[in-house]
Amino acid sequence: MRNVAIIGTGHTKFGVRTDVNLQELAWEAIKQALEEANLEPKDIQYFSVGNVGSWSAEELPAIVVGEYAGLCPKGTMRVEAACASGSAALREAYLAVKSGEVDIALAVGVEQMHQSPNPQVVELIGRAGNYFWEFENFGLTFPGYYALHATAYMAKYGAKQEDLGEIAIKNHYYGARNPYAQFQKEITMEEYLNSRMVAYPLKLLDSSPITDGAAAVILASEDVAKKITDSPVWIVSQGVASGSANLSRRTDYTHIEAAYLAAQQAYKKANIEFENAWKYFDVAEVHDCFTIAEIMAYEDLGFAKRGEGYLLAREKQTYIGGRIPVNVDGGLKAKGHPIGATGVSMAVSITRQLLYRAHKGTQVDVKNGMGVAHNVGGTGHYAYVTIFSTRRPST
Amino acid sequence: MTLKDSRNKLQESINQTIDYVDSLLKAEGLPIIKEQKTNNPLWVDVREIDLRYQLPVKKVERFFSALKEGKILATKCPKCGAIYFPPQDDCPNCRISGLEWVEMPTEGELITYTVINVKPPSFSHYGDYIVGIARMSNGVNVLAWVNAKEVKVGMKVKLRVTRREPEGYLTYEFIPA
Ligand SMILES: [Zn+2]
């Protein structure tokens, strides 16, 4: 198996992007990534497309994007792992290069949720679990699935509504400094506490928005990467796991087991000690589709002990300068959450952070040259944890 | 709102959109509107799709017929003893099918819940509803609506068959024990 490096990144403005269609949106990110790597579409030997769709019209997004971006006739597929589809697309391209099948691959994540009215998106996203037993009969919504976790977590550990609010405030603080973010606006605790309830105990300001956006990365094998760039960012390891479709088939609602398992795998391959994981990383991107998800991520990644994740938020330890900076690009909460693009967006953010290319006011100190991305699909139905480094991994 | 009212309301809004597209087509020859917030031109689909799936239930039909008798059934693997709820007829551990049908206990304890305030359109005719997960006395979890004024984690609940109105179909719910 070979080392794999990121040699080009692309990221569109996130938000309401009805100024373009799905393939035009994907192309914005792909074009940027090609320019960074100084490559042409024909140099890409394989590409994967993270897209969930159903709210957008194209049923075969991979070839629609491939045709528009000049990537045909190279092999491709659309990759679906719910909100972790971007990381799944990254994995697909990563394995293609790592295995030696190809030397250069591209992963693009794209989602255009504003092709449908908001109520229809609520309807479709509520079906993302077990359709019959949880949606058809009991009308769960996406905030509802995470609210079940928030209730259990708060009851067990005594976390307060304000602790969840701290996550939203932090992520909006950094979103305000990220020109790609959907919400470039800070919020106050008062605004948070006054925002309307969507699924008790989660409020509107606990929730990531409905977003259009795309992100792309180009991956290359070690030999090729060395010829193309002086500053590759290596994918050190990736862990991947899944959780039951029916939430009722799980035993615990205070953490996301799949994310914990994925972290264990990724850490083991990278020789990272779980209990001290935060010491290894300069920056983390975690899946904050709802504020409670970021708190559980702190624990599933070993940044805090079980039941103490909310204290990291309360003590503001995840701002730049704290124990570990988390979601300093605004996270899903403020940057936006274009479902299929989010995982790739995380990889782009970390790559740019490690190369000191983050936006003003969001750059972390790079001491170890390492970052971690935690991307959850559904409510812990899928989980991907990926570790990035500026230092070449030993094979 | 009754079921019929909510269906009519939905149909009315669909008709309004179709009428609007028709009038646009007549006047402009193109179904292109300007999005309110962004002023971006959007082509409004002239094709539509009405999704109503037909889900096969043959292997767990017994579950539905038992609801008529007021019973909530799970399946149990005769070999490894695993209890499946929602019921399934195959045990992947033992690779055997045709599992036994057993009655779920009625006593449980609520382990978490939420109140759905922002509802999917197909649930918009209900008031805010409580969805809970309870651990039943056999150790198996069940997710269902909690028919109660007040709820809290740890409260004792009873699982029972109910008729979901206004649709009028048989399902199950929790009530305070
Ligand atoms: Zn068995």
Coordinates of C-alpha atoms in Angstrom, one line a residue, chain A residues 16-19 57 114 119-120 122-124 126-127 130-141 143-145 147-153 155 196-202 246-253, chain B residues 35 38 40-42 45 49 51 53 55 57 60 63-64 83-88 111-123 129 131-133 135 140-145 153 164 169-173:
Chain A
V16 CA -28.4 29.5 -1.2
R17 CA -26.6 28.8 -4.5
T18 CA -29.4 29.0 -7.0
D19 CA -27.2 31.1 -9.2
A57 CA -33.4 16.6 -10.0
H114 CA -32.6 24.5 -2.7
P119 CA -40.9 21.6 3.8
Q120 CA -40.1 19.0 1.2
V122 CA -37.8 18.3 6.0
E123 CA -40.0 15.5 4.7
L124 CA -37.2 13.8 2.8
G126 CA -36.8 12.8 8.1
R127 CA -36.8 9.5 6.2
N130 CA -35.4 3.4 9.1
Y131 CA -38.2 4.6 6.8
F132 CA -41.1 2.4 7.9
W133 CA -40.6 2.0 11.6
E134 CA -39.4 5.5 12.5
F135 CA -40.7 7.9 9.8
E136 CA -43.9 6.5 8.3
N137 CA -45.3 5.8 11.8
F138 CA -43.8 8.3 14.1
G139 CA -42.8 11.3 11.9
L140 CA -39.3 11.8 13.1
T141 CA -37.4 14.7 11.7
P143 CA -33.5 17.5 14.4
G144 CA -35.7 14.9 16.2
Y145 CA -33.2 12.1 15.9
A147 CA -32.9 15.7 20.0
L148 CA -33.4 12.1 21.3
H149 CA -29.6 12.2 22.0
A150 CA -29.7 15.7 23.5
T151 CA -32.4 14.7 26.0
A152 CA -30.6 11.5 27.0
Y153 CA -27.2 13.4 27.3
A155 CA -30.5 14.0 31.6
R196 CA -37.6 28.8 18.4
M197 CA -37.8 25.2 19.3
V198 CA -37.7 22.8 16.4
A199 CA -37.5 19.5 18.2
Y200 CA -37.2 19.8 22.0
P201 CA -34.6 20.4 23.4
L202 CA -33.1 21.5 20.1
N246 CA -33.4 1.9 13.7
L247 CA -32.3 4.1 16.7
S248 CA -34.3 1.7 18.9
R249 CA -31.8 -1.0 18.1
R250 CA -29.1 0.9 20.0
T251 CA -28.4 0.8 23.7
D252 CA -27.1 4.3 24.4
Y253 CA -28.1 7.7 23.2
Chain B
E35 CA -36.6 33.5 -6.9
T38 CA -32.1 36.1 -4.7
N40 CA -32.1 34.1 -9.5
P41 CA -34.0 32.7 -12.5
L42 CA -35.3 29.2 -11.8
D45 CA -40.2 21.7 -13.4
I49 CA -43.9 12.8 -9.5
L51 CA -44.3 9.3 -4.5
Y53 CA -44.3 3.6 -2.0
L55 CA -43.7 -1.7 1.0
V57 CA -44.7 -6.9 4.5
V60 CA -43.9 -9.9 9.1
F63 CA -47.2 -8.5 13.3
F64 CA -50.0 -6.5 11.6
I83 CA -35.4 -10.9 20.2
Y84 CA -36.1 -8.6 17.2
F85 CA -38.2 -5.5 17.4
P86 CA -39.1 -4.2 14.9
P87 CA -39.8 -7.8 14.0
Q88 CA -37.8 -9.6 11.3
I111 CA -34.9 6.5 28.2
T112 CA -35.2 9.5 26.0
Y113 CA -37.7 11.6 24.1
T114 CA -38.3 14.7 21.9
V115 CA -41.2 16.9 21.0
I116 CA -41.5 17.4 17.3
N117 CA -42.4 21.1 16.8
V118 CA -41.3 21.6 13.2
K119 CA -43.1 18.7 11.4
P120 CA -42.8 17.2 8.0
P121 CA -45.6 18.3 5.7
S122 CA -47.1 14.8 5.8
F123 CA -47.4 15.1 9.6
Y129 CA -46.1 15.1 19.1
V131 CA -41.5 10.6 20.3
G132 CA -39.8 8.5 22.9
I133 CA -37.6 5.4 23.2
R135 CA -36.5 0.1 27.4
V140 CA -35.6 -4.5 24.1
N141 CA -36.0 -0.9 23.1
V142 CA -39.1 0.4 21.4
L143 CA -39.6 3.8 19.7
A144 CA -43.1 5.3 19.5
W145 CA -45.2 8.3 20.3
V153 CA -36.5 10.5 31.3
R164 CA -53.9 6.4 14.8
Y169 CA -54.7 2.7 11.1
L170 CA -53.5 0.4 13.8
T171 CA -50.2 1.2 15.4
Y172 CA -48.7 1.3 18.9
E173 CA -47.9 4.0 21.5

